[in-house]
CSV table of C-alpha atoms and ligand atoms in Angstrom, one decimal:
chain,number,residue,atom,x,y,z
A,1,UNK,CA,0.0,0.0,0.0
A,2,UNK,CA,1.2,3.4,-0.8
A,3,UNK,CA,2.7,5.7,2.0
A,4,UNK,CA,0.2,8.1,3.4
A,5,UNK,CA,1.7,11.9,3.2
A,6,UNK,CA,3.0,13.8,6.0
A,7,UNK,CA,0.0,15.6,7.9
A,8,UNK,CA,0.4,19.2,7.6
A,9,UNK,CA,1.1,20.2,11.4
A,10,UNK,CA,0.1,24.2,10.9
A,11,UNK,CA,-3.6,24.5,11.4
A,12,UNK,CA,-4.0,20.6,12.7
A,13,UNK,CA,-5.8,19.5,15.9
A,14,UNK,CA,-4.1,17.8,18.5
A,15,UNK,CA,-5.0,16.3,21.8
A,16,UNK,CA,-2.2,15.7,24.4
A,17,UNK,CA,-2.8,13.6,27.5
A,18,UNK,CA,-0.3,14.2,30.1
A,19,UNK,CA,0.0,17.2,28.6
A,20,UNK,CA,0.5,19.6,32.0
A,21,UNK,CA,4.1,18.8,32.5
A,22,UNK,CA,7.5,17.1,31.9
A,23,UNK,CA,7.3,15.3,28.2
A,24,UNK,CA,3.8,15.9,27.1
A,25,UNK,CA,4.4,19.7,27.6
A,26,UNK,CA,7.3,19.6,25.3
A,27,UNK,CA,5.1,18.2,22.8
A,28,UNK,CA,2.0,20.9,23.6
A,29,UNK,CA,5.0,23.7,23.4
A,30,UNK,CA,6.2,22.7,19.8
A,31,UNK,CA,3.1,21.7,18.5
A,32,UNK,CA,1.4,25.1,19.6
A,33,UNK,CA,5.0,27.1,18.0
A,34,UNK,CA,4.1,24.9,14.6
A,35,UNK,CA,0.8,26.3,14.6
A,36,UNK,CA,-1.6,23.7,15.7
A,37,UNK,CA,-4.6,23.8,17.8
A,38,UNK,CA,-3.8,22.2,21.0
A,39,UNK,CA,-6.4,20.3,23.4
A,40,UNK,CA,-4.3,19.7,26.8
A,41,UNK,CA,-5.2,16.9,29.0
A,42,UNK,CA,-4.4,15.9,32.6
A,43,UNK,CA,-5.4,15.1,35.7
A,44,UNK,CA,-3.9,17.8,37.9
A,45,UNK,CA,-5.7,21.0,37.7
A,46,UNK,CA,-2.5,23.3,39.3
A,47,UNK,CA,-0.3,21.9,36.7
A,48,UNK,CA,-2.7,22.1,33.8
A,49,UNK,CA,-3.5,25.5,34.9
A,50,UNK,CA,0.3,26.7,35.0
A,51,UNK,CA,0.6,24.8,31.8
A,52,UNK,CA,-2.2,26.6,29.8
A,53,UNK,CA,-1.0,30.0,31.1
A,54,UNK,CA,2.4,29.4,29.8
A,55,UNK,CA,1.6,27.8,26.7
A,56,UNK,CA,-1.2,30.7,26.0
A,57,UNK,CA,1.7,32.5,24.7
A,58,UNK,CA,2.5,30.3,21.8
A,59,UNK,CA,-0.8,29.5,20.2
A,60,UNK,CA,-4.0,27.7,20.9
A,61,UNK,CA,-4.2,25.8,23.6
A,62,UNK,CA,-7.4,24.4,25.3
A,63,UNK,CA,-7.3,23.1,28.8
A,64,UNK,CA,-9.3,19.7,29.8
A,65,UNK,CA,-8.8,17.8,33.1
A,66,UNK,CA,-9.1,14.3,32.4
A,67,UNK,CA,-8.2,10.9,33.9
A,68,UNK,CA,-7.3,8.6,31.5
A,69,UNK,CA,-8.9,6.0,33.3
A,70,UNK,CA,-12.3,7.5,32.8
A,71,UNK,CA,-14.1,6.1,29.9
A,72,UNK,CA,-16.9,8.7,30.2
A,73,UNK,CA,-14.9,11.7,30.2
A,74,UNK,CA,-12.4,10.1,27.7
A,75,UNK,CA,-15.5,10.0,25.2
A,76,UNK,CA,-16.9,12.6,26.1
A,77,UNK,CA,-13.5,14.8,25.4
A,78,UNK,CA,-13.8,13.1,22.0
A,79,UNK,CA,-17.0,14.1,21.3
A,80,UNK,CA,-16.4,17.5,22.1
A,81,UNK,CA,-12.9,17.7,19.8
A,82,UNK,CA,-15.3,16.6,17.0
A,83,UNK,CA,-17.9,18.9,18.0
A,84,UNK,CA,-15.5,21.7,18.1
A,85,UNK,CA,-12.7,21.1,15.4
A,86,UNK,CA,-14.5,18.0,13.0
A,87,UNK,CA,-10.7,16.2,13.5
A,88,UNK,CA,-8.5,15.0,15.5
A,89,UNK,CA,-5.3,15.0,13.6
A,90,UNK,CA,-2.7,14.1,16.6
A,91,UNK,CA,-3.2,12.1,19.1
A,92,UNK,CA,-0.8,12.0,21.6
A,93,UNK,CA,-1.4,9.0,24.5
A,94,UNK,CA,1.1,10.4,26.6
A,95,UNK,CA,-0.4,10.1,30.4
A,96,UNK,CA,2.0,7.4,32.3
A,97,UNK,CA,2.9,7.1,36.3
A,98,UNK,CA,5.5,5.0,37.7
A,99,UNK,CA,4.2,1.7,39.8
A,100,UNK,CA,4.7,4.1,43.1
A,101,UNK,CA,7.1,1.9,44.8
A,102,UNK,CA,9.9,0.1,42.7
A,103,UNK,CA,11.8,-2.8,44.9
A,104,UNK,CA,11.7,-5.9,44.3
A,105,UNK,CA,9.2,-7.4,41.9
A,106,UNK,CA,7.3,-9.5,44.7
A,107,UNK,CA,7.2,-7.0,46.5
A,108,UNK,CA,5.2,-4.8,44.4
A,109,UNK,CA,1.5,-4.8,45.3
A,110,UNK,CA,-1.5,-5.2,43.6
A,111,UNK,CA,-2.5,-1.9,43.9
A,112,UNK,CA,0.7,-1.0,42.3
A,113,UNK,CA,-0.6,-3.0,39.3
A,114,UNK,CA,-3.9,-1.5,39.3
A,115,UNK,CA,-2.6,2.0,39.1
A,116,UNK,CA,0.2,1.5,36.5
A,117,UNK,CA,-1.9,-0.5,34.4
A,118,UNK,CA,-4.6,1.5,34.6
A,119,UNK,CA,-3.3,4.7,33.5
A,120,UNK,CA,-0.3,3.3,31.0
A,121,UNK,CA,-2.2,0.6,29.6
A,122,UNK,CA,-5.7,0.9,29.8
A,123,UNK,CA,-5.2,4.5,29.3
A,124,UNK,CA,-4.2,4.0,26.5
A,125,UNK,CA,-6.8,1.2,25.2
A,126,UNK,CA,-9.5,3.9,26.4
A,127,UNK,CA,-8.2,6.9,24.8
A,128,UNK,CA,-7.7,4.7,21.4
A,129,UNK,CA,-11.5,3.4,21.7
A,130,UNK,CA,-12.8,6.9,22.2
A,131,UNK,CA,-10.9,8.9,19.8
A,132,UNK,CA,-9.4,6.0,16.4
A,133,UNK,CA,-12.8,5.6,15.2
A,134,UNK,CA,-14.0,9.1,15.4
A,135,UNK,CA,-10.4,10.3,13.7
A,136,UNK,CA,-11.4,7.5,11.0
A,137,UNK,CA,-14.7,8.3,10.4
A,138,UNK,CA,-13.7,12.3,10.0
A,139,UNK,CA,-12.0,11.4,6.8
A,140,UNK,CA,-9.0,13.7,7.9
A,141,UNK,CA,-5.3,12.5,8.2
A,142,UNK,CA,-3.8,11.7,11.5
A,143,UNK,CA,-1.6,9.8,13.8
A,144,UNK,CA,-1.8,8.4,16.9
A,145,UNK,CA,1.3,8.3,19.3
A,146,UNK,CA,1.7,6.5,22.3
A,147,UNK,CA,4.6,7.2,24.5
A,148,UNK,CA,6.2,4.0,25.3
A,149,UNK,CA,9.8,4.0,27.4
A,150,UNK,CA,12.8,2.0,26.4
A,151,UNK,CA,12.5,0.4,29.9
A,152,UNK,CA,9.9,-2.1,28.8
A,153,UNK,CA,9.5,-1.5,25.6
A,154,UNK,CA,13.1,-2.5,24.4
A,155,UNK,CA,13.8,-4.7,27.7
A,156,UNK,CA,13.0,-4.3,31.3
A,157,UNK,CA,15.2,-2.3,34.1
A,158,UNK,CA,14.5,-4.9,36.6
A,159,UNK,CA,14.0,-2.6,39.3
A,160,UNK,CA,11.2,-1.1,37.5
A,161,UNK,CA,9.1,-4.6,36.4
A,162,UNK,CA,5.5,-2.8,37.1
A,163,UNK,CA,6.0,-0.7,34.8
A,164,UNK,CA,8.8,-2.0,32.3
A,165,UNK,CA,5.8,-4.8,31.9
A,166,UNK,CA,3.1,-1.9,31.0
A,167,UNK,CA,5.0,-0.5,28.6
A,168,UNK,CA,6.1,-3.6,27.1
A,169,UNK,CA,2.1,-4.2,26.7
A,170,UNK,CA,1.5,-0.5,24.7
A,171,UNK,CA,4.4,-1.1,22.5
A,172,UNK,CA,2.9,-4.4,21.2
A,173,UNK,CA,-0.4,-2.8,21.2
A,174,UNK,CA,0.8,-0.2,18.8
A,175,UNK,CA,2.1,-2.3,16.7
A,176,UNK,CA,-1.4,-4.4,16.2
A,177,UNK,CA,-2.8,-1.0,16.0
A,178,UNK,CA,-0.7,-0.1,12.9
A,179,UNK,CA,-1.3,-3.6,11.0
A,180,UNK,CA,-5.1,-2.8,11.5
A,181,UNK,CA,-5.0,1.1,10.7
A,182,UNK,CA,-3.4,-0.2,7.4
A,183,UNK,CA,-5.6,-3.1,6.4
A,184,UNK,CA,-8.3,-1.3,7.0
A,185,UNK,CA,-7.2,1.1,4.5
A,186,UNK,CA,-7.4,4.2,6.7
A,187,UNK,CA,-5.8,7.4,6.8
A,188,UNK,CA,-4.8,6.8,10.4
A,189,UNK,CA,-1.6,5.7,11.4
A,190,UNK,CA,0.1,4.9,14.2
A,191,UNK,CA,4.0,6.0,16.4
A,192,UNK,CA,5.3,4.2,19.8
A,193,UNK,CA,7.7,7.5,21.0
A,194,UNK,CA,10.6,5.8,23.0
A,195,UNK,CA,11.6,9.2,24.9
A,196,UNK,CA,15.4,8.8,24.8
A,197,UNK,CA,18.8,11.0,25.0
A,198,UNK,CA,19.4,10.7,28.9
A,199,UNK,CA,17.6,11.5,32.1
A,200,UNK,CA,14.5,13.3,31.7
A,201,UNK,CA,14.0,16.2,34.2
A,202,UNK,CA,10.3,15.5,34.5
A,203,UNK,CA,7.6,14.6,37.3
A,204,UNK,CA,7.6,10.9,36.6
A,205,UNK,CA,9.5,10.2,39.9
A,206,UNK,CA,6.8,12.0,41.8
A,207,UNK,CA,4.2,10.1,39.9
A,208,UNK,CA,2.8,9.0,43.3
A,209,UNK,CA,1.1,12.9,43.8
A,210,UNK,CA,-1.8,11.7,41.5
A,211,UNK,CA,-2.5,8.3,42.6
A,212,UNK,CA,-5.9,7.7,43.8
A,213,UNK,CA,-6.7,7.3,47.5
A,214,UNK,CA,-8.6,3.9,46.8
A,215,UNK,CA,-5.0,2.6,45.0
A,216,UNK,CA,-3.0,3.6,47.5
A,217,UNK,CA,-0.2,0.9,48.8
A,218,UNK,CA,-1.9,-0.7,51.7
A,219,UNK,CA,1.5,-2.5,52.6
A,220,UNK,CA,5.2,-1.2,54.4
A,221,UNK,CA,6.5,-1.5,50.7
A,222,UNK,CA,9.9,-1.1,49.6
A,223,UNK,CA,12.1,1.6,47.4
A,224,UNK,CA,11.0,4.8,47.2
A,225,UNK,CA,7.3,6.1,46.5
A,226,UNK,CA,8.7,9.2,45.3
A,227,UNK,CA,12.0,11.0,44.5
A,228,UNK,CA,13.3,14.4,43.1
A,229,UNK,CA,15.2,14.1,39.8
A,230,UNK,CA,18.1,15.3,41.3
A,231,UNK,CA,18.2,12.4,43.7
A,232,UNK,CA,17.1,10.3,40.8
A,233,UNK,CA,20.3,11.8,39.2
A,234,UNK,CA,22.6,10.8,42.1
A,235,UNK,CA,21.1,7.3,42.7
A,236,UNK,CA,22.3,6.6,38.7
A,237,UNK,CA,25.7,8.6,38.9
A,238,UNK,CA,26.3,6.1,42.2
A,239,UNK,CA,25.3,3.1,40.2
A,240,UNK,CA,27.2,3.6,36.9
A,241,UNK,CA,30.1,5.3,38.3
A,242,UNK,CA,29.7,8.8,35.8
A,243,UNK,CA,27.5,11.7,35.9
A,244,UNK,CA,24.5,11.3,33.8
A,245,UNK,CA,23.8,12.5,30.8
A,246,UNK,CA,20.2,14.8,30.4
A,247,UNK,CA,17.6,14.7,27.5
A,248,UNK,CA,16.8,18.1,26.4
A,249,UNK,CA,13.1,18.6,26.8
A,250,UNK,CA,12.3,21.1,24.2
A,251,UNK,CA,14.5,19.3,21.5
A,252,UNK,CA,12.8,15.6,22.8
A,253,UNK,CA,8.9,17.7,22.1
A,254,UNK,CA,9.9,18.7,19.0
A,255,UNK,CA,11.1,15.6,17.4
A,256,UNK,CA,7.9,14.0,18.8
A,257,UNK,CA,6.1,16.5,17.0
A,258,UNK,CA,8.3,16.4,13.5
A,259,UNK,CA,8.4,12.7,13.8
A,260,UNK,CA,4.5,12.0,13.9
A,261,UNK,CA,3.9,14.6,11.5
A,262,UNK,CA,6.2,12.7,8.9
A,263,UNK,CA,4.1,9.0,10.1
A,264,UNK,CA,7.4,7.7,11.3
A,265,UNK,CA,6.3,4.5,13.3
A,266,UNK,CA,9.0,4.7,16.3
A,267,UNK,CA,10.0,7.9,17.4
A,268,UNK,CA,13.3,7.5,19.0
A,269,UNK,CA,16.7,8.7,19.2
A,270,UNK,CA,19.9,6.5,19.4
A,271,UNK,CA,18.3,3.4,17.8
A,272,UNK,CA,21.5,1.7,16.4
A,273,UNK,CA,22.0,1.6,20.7
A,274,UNK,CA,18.4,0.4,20.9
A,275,UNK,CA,19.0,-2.0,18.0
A,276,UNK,CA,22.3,-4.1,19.7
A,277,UNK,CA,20.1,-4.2,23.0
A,278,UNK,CA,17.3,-5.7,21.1
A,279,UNK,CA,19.9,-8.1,19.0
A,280,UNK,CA,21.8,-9.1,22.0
A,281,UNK,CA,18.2,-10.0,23.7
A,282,UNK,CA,16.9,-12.2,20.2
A,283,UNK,CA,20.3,-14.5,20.4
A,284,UNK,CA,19.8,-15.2,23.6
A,285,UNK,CA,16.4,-15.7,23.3
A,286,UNK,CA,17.0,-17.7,20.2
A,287,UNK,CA,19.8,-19.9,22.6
A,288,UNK,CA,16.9,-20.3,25.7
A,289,UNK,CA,18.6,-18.0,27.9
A,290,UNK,CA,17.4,-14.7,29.6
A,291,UNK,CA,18.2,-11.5,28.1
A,292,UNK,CA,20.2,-9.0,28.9
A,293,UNK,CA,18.0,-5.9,30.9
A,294,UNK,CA,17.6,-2.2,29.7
A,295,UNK,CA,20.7,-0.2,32.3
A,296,UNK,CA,19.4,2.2,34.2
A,297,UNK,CA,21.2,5.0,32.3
A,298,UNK,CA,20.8,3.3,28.7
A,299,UNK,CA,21.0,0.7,26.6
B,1,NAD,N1,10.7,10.6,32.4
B,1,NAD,C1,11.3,9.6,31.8
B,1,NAD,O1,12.4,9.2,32.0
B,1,NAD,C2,10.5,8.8,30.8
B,1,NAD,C3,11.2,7.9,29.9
B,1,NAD,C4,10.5,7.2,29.0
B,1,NAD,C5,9.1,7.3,28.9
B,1,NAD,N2,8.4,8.2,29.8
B,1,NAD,C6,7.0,8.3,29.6
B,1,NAD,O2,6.7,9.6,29.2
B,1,NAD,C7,5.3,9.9,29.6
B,1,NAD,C8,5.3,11.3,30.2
B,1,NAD,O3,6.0,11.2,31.5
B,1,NAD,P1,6.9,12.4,32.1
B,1,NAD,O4,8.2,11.8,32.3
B,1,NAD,O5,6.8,13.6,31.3
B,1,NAD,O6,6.3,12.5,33.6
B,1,NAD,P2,5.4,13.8,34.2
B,1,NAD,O7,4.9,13.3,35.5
B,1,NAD,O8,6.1,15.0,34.1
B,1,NAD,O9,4.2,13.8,33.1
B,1,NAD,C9,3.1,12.9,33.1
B,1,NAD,C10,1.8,13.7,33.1
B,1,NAD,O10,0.7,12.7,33.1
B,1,NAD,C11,-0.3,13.2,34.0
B,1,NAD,N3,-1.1,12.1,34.5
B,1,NAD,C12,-0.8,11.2,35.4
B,1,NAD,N4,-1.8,10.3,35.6
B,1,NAD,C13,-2.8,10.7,34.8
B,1,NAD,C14,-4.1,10.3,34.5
B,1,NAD,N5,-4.7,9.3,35.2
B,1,NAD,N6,-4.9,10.9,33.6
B,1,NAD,C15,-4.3,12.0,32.9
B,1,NAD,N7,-3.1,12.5,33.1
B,1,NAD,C16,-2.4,11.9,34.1
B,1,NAD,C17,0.5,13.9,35.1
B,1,NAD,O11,-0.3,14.9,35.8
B,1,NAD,C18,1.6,14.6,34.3
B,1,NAD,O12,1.3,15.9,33.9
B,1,NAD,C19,4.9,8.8,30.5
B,1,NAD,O13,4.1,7.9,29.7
B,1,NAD,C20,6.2,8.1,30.9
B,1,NAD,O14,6.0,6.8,31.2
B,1,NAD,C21,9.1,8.9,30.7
């Protein structure tokens, strides 16, 4: 089947979840600078607030408190995209928490399951339910991105298996999605964004200040439920021996943004790294034996 053409990103409609802070604001930021219309969705109404002040600046952009985990609202922000715009060019399915706890992987609880999954997988199942059949029946061009991470999606840090496992599940989801976007001759395509080029100075760490009361770890647990980035910065620099290195946000939004726009399937920097990981891991698949992990500071 032919190649679909880049979607035109000045003038397009795009919907961010997660979209308040850390990655998914570098994604609002240059999509707004490029001219599109940008519907901003998250859970925490400071951050969203802040967020749409900031970003007023640079285009566009509409704010909508949502939890991704709410099929009603989920639809209903849909609905009101269509309502508003008739399209839904970008769709960014960005949301994502940590498991709240790290450790060891029996000591995780199920609650820690329940809240990872939910948001980072079954966020994403919702969001794609509400908004792929809409964006098909518009007629328009568009893409759908779902931020993945390296840890899970290439191979698991194994101090991280809660949450290496859900994004392991969303990066073979996309890739399902994108067979079926194509059979079914759409005009709909689909991205997994592996954020990469170091550390990421972002709230992920501190995931734990939106998790639900009724999710909450009923256990003594183990790791931490929440750190700064620049202790996040010193537990890697202690474990690998070197300071290190730091993704630039803006330049991480911005080839998100470029990237989708040109229907690039995976977004990522560094992939001839990501490809020796992912080589290494199919020999020793291929020989029965476990696979090497994902470092904590890279592949
Ligand atoms: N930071 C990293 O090192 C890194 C690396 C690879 C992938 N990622 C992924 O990037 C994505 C963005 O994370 P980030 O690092 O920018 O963290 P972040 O905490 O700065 O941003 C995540 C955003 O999601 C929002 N959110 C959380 N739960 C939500 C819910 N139920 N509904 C709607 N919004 C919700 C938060 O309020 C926040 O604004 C996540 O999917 C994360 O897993 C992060």
């Amino acid at each position: 089947m032919a190649e679909l053409e880049p979607i035109s990103i000045d003038g397009a409609v795009a919907v961010v979840t997660g979209g308040a802070s850390g990655i998914g604001k570098s994604i609002c930021e240059a999509l707004l600078a490029q001219g599109a219309i940008v519907y901003v969705a998250d859970i925490e109404q400071v951050a969203l607030d802040d967020a749409i002040s900031e970003l007023a600046s640079l285009g566009e952009a509409i704010g909508v408190q949502l939890d991704v985990t709410d099929e009603a609202a989920t639809a209903a922000l849909a609905d009101r995209v269509i309502a508003e715009q008739g399209r839904c060019n970008f769709l960014y399915l960005n949301a994502g928490v940590t498991s709240g706890g790290g450790g060891l992987p029996w000591q995780q609880e199920p609650n820690d399951w329940r809240w990872c999954f939910g948001v980072n997988v079954i966020g994403v199942g919702i969001g794609t339910s509400a908004f792929v059949p809409k964006m098909i029946e518009s007629g328009a061009p568009g893409q759908v991105i779902v931020t993945s991470s390296r840890d899970g999606g290439i191979a698991p840090v194994p101090t991280a298996s809660v949450y290496a496992a859900s994004k392991a599940a969303v990066s073979c989801f996309v890739e399902s999605l994108q067979h079926n976007l194509i059979s079914e001759q759409t005009q709909i395509r689909a991205s997994v964004f592996y954020p990469s080029g170091g550390l990421m100075d972002t709230g992920l760490y501190s995931a734990s200040r939106n998790r639900p009361a009724e999710l909450e770890r009923t256990g003594s647990g183990t790791g931490r439920a929440s750190m700064t980035f620049d202790q996040l910065k010193a537990r890697v620099a202690q474990a690998t021996g070197r300071e290190p290195a730091v993704a630039d946000l803006g330049e991480l939004g911005r080839s998100a943004v470029v990237s989708a726009a040109s229907r690039e399937f995976v977004i990522a920097k560094d992939l001839d790294l990501t490809a020796g990981l992912l080589h290494r891991r199919a020999d020793a698949i291929g020989s029965g034996e476990l696979p090497p992990p994902h470092g904590l500071a890279g592949a």
